[in-house]
Short mmCIF file of C-alpha atoms in Angstrom, two decimals:
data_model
loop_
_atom_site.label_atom_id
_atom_site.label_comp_id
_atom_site.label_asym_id
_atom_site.label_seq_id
_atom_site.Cartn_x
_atom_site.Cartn_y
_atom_site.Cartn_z
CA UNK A 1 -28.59 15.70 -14.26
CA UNK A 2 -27.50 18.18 -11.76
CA UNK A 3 -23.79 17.67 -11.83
CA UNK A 4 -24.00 18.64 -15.57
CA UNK A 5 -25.01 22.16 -14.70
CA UNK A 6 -21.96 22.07 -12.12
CA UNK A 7 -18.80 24.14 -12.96
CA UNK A 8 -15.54 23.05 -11.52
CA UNK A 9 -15.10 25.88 -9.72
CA UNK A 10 -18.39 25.85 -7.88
CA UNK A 11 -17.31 21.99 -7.00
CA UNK A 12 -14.00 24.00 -5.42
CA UNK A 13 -16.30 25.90 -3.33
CA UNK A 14 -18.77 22.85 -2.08
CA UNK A 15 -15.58 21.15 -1.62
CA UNK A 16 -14.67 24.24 0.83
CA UNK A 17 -18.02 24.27 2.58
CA UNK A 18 -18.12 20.37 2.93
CA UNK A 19 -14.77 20.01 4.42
CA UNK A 20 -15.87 22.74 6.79
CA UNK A 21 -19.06 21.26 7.79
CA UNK A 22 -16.65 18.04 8.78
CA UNK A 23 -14.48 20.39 10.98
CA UNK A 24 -17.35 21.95 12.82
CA UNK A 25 -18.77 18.51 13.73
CA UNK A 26 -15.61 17.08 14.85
CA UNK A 27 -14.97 19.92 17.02
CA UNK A 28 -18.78 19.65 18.74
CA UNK A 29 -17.83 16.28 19.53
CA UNK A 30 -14.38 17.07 21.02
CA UNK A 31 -12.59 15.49 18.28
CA UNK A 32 -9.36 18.41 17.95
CA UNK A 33 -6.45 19.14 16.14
CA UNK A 34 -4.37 16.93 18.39
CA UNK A 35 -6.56 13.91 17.63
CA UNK A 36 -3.89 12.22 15.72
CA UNK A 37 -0.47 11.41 17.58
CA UNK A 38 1.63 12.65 14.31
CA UNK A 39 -0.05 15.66 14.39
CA UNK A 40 1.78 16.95 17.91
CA UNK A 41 4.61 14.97 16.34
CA UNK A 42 4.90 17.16 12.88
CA UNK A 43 4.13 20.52 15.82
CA UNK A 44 6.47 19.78 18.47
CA UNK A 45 9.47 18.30 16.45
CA UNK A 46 12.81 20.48 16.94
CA UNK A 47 13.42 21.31 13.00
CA UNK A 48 16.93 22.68 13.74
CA UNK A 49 18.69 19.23 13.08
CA UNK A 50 16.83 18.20 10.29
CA UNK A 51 17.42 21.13 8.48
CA UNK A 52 20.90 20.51 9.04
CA UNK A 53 21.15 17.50 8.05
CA UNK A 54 19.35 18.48 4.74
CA UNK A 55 21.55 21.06 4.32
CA UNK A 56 25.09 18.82 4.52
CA UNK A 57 22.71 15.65 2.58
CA UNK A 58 19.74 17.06 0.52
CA UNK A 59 18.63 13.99 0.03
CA UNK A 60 17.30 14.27 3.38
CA UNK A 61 14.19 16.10 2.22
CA UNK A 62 12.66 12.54 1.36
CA UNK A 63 10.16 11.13 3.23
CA UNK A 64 10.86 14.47 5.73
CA UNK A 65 9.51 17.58 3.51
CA UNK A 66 6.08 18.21 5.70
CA UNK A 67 8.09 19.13 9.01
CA UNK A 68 9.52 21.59 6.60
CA UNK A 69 5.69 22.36 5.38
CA UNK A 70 4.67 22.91 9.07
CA UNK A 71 8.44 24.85 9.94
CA UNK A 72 7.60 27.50 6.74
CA UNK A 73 4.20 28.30 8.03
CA UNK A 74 5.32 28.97 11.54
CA UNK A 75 3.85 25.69 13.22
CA UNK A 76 0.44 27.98 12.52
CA UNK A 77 -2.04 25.09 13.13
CA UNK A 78 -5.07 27.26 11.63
CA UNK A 79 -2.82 28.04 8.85
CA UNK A 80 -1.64 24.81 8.31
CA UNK A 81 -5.62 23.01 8.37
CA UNK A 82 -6.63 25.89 6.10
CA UNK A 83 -3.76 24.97 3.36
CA UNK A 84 -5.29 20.96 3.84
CA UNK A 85 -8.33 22.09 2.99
CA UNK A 86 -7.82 24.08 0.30
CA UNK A 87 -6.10 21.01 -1.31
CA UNK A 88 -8.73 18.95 -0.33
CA UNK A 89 -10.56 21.15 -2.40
CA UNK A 90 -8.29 21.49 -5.45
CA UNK A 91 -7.66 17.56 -5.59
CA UNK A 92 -11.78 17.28 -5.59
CA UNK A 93 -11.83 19.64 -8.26
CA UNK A 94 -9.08 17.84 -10.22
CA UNK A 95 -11.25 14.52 -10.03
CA UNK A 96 -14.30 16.32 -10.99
CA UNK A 97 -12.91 18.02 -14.17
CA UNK A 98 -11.48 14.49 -14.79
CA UNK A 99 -15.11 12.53 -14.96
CA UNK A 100 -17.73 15.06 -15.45
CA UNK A 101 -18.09 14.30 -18.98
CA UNK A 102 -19.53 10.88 -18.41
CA UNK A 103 -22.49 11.92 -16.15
CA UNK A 104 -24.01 12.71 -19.58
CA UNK A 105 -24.79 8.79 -20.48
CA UNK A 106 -25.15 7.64 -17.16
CA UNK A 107 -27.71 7.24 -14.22
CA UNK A 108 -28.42 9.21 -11.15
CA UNK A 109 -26.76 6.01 -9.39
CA UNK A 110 -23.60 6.17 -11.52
CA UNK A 111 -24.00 10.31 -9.80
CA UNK A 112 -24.21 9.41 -6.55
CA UNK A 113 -21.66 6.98 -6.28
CA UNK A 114 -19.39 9.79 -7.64
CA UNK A 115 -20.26 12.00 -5.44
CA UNK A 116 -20.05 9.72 -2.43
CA UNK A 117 -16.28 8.53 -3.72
CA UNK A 118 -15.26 12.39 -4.33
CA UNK A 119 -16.97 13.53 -0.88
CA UNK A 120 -15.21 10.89 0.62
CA UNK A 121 -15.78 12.12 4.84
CA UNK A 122 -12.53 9.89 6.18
CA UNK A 123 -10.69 12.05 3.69
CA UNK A 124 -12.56 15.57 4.15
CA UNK A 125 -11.38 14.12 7.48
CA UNK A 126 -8.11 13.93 6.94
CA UNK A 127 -8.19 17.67 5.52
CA UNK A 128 -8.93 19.29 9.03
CA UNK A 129 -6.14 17.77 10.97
CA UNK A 130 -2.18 18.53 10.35
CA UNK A 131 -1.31 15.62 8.75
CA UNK A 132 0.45 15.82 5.40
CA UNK A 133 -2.27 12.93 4.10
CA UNK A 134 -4.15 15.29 2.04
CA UNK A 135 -0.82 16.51 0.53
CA UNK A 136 -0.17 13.20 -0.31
CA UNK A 137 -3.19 12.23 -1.73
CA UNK A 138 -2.21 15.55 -3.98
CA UNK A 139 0.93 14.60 -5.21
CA UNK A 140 -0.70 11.25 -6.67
CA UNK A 141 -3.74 12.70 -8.20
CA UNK A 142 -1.05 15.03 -10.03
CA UNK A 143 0.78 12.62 -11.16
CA UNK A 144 -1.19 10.25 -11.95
CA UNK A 145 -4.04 12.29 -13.90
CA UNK A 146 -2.14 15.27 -15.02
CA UNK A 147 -1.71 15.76 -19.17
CA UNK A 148 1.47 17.88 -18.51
CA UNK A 149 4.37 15.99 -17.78
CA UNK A 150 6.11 19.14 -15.78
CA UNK A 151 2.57 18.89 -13.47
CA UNK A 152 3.29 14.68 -13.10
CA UNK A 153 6.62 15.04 -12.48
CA UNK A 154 6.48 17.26 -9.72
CA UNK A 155 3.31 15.14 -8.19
CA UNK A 156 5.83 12.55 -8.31
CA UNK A 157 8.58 14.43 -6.77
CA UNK A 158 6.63 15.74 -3.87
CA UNK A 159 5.12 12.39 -3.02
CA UNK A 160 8.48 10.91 -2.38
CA UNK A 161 9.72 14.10 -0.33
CA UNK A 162 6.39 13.40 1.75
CA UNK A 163 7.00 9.88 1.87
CA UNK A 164 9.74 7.69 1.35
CA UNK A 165 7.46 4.95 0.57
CA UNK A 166 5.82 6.54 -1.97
CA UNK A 167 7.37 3.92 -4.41
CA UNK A 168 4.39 1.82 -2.81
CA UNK A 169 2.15 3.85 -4.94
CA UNK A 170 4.04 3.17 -8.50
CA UNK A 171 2.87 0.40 -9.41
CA UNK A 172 -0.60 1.71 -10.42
CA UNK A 173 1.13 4.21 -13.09
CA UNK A 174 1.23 1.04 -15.31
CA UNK A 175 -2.62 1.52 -16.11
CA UNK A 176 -1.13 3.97 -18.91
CA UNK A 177 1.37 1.78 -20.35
CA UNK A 178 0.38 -1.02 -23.15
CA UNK A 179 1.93 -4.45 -22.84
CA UNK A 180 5.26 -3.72 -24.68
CA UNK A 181 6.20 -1.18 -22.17
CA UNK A 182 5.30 -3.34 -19.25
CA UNK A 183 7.98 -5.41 -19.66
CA UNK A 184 10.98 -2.64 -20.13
CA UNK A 185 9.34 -0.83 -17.04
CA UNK A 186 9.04 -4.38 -15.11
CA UNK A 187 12.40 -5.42 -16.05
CA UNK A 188 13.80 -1.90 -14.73
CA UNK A 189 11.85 -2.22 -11.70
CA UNK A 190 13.56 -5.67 -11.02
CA UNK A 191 16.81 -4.05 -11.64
CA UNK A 192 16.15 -1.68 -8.68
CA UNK A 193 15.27 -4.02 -6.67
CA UNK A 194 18.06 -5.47 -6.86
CA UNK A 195 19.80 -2.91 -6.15
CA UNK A 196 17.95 -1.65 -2.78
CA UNK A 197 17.15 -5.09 -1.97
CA UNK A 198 18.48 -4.53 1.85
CA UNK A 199 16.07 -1.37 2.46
CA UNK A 200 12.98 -2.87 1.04
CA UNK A 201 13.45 -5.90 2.99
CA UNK A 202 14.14 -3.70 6.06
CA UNK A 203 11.22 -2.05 5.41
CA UNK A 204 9.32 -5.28 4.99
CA UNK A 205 10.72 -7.03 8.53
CA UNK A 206 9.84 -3.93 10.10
CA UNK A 207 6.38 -4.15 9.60
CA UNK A 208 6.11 -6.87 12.12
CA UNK A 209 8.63 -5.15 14.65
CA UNK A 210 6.03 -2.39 16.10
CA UNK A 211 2.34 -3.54 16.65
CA UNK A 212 0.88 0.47 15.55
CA UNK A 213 -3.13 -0.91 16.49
CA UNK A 214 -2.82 2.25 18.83
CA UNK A 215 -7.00 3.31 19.38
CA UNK A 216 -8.79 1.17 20.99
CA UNK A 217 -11.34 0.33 18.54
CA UNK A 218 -8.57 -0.85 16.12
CA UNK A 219 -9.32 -4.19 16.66
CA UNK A 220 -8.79 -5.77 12.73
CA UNK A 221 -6.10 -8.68 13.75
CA UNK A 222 -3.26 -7.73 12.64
CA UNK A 223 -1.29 -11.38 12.76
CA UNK A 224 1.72 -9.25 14.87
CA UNK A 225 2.01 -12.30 17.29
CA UNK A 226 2.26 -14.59 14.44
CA UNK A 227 6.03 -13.33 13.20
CA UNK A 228 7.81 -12.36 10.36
CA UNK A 229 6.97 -13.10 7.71
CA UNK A 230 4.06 -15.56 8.29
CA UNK A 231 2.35 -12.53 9.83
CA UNK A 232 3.26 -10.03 6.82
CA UNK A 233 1.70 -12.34 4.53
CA UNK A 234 -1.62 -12.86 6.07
CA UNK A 235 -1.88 -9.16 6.30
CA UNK A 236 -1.50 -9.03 2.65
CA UNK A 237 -3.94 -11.63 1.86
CA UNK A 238 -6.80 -10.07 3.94
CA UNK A 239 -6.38 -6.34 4.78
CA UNK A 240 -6.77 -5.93 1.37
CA UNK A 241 -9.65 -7.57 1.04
CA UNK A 242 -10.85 -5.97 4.16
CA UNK A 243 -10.27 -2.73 2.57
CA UNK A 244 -12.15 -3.19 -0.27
CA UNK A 245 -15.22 -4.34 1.06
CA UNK A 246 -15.89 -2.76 4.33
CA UNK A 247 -15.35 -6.01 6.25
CA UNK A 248 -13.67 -3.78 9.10
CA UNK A 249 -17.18 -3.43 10.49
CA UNK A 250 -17.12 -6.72 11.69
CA UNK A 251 -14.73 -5.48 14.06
CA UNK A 252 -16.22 -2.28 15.64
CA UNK A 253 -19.20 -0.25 14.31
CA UNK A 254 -16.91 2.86 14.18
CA UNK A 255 -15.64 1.59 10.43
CA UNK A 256 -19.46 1.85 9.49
CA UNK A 257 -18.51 5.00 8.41
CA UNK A 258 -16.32 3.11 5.20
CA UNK A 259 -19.02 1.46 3.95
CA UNK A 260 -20.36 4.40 2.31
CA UNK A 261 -17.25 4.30 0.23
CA UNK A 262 -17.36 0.11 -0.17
CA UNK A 263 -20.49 0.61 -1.50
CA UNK A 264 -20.17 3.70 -4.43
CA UNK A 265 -16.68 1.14 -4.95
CA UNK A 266 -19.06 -1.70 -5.97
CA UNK A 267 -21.81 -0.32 -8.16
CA UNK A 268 -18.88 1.78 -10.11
CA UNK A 269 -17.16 -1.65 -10.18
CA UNK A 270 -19.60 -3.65 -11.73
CA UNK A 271 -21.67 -0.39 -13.70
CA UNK A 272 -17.99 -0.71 -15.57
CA UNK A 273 -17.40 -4.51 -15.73
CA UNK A 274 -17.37 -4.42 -19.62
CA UNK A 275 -14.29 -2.55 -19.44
CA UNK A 276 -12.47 -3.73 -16.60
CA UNK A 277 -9.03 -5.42 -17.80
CA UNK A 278 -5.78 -6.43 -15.81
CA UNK A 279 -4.59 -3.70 -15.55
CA UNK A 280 -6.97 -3.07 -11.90
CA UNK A 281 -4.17 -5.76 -10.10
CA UNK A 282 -1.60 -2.61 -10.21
CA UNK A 283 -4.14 -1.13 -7.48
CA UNK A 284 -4.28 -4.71 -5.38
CA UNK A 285 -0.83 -4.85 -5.73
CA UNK A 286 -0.37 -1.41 -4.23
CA UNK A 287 -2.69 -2.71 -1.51
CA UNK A 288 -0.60 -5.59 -0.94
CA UNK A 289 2.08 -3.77 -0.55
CA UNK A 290 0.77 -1.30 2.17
CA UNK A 291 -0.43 -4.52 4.51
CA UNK A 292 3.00 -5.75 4.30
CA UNK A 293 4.65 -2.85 5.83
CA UNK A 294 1.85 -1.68 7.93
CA UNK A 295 0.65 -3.68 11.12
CA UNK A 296 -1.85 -1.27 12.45
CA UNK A 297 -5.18 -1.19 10.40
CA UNK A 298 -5.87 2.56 10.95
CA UNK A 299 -2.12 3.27 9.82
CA UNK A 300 -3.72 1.19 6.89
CA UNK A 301 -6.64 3.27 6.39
CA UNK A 302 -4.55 6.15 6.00
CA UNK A 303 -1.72 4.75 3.95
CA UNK A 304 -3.93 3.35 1.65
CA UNK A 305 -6.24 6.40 1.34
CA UNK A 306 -4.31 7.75 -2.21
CA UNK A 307 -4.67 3.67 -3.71
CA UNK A 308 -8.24 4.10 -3.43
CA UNK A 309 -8.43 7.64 -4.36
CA UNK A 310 -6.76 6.72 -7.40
CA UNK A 311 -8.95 3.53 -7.84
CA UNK A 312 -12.29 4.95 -7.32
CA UNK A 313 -11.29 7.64 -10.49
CA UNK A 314 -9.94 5.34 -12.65
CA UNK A 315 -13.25 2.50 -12.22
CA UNK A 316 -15.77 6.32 -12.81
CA UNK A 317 -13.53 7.22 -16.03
CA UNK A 318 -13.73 3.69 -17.11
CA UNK A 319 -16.26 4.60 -19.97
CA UNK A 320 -13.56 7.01 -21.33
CA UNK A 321 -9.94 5.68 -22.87
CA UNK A 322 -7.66 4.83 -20.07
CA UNK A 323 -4.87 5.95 -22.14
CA UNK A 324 -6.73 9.51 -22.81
CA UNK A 325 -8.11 10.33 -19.26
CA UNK A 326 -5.21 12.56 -18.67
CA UNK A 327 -6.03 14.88 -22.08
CA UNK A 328 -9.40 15.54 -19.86
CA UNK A 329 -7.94 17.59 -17.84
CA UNK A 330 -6.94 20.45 -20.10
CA UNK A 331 -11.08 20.87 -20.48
#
């Protein structure tokens, strides 16, 4: 099988060339670094009173650390879409080193699914435009996958400084825990939600406040005129499911572009049925989450790019221990 006489670092490199390729064709169809409204946003934003307000309140950095990215590299938009792609590359890499064992009992299908889920185009996308996405997506492969705990933790720690609703994202670190330490972590969970009960729910309400279907072909209903929190809730029973399986066509042809990645999704899915468990609700859940807060299904897409990052590793590694896929990458 061909991936078997691929090195990691020649994946880095493809990885390079690939996310390249991506950025030459969306600049011969006039699709530029200003494509995406938070890009001019993280550009143009006056840094001076953020930094200090970090400075008197450091907790400040959360949710706020790429304007700093964009500040330290001197608002240097080749710079900055050179850094994305580099850890577009490295994350790739990561996943690769993370599953390339199993290619050795399984088909050329199994391979191309892989391949489709690693060269994922919406996020070799996401790599050529300023938009701390990629940097995201990062942070949760690190901590998530990483055998050294110093490597998690600070995956961890830079996912919240990138975005304050990283916690959105936890719940699929319970794929490593066994049953016994479900309960302590659930019960501790419960306790801080209790705790920040008024800033989750203000996060929740506000989902509803904003309709963010900005582009005109983002046409998935997003139950906005319905209310809060009859609205939130049918967002959370379908986006997801929308998500999943490419259903978003239905809507405008441009999401044909997701089907490649619904698709590799459902052969890995049922290629590793034997070995599913329970423990894949920590991903819907995750999903779930994201549909709450979110009322624009683009905003979605993006949001809920690391979930299926995250999802489409863990179904490929399936074969291996779930407990031992972080030990894989020290190999």
């Amino acid at each position: 099988m061909i991936l078997k006489k691929i090195k990691v670092p020649h994946f880095f490199l493809i990885s390079i060339l690939f996310s390249l390729l991506v950025l030459s064709i969306e600049r011969l169809v006039n699709i530029n670094y200003d494509y995406h409204p938070d890009a001019l946003t993280y550009l143009n934003n006056p840094i001076e009173d953020l930094i200090a307000g970090i400075y008197k309140n450091p907790l400040k950095i959360l949710g706020n650390f790429y304007y700093i990215w964009v500040f330290f590299f001197n608002v240097n938009k080749i710079v900055l879409i050179i850094l994305n792609i580099f850890l577009y590359a490295l994350t790739n890499s990561i996943m690769f080193s993370l599953i390339k064992e199993i290619y050795r009992k399984k088909g050329w299908l199994y391979c191309i699914s892989v391949l489709i889920i690693i060269f994922d185009p919406y996020r070799a996308h996401l790599s050529v435009h300023i938009l701390k996405d990629t940097l995201i997506i990062f942070s949760l492969v690190l901590f998530l996958f990483s055998s050294s705990k110093i490597i998690s933790s600070f995956g961890l720690i830079l996912g919240f400084m990138l975005r304050l609703g990283f916690f959105v994202y936890l719940p699929i670190v319970l794929i490593y825990l066994n049953k016994k330490n479900l309960i302590f972590l659930t019960l501790g969970i419960l306790v801080l939600f209790w705790f920040f009960w008024d800033v989750i729910l203000s996060g929740i309400s506000s989902g509803q406040k904003i309709d963010m279907a900005f582009r005109d072909f983002d046409r998935v209903y997003n139950f906005v005129e319905i209310g809060y929190p009859l609205g939130d809730i049918m967002r959370s029973l379908t986006w997801p499911v929308i998500r999943l399986t490419g259903l978003a066509v239905l809507f405008h042809p441009i999401y044909l572009l997701f089907l490649f990645q619904t698709v590799a999704l459902t052969y890995l899915f049922f290629a590793n049925k034997n070995y599913l468990n329970y423990k894949i609700i920590f991903f819907i859940i995750s999903l779930v989450g994201l549909a709450i807060v979110t009322s624009g299904y683009n905003s979605y897409l993006r949001w809920s790019q690391p979930i299926i990052t995250a999802l489409s590793i863990w179904l490929a590694a399936l074969p291996v221990d779930t407990q031992n896929l972080r030990s894989k990458t020290q190999k």
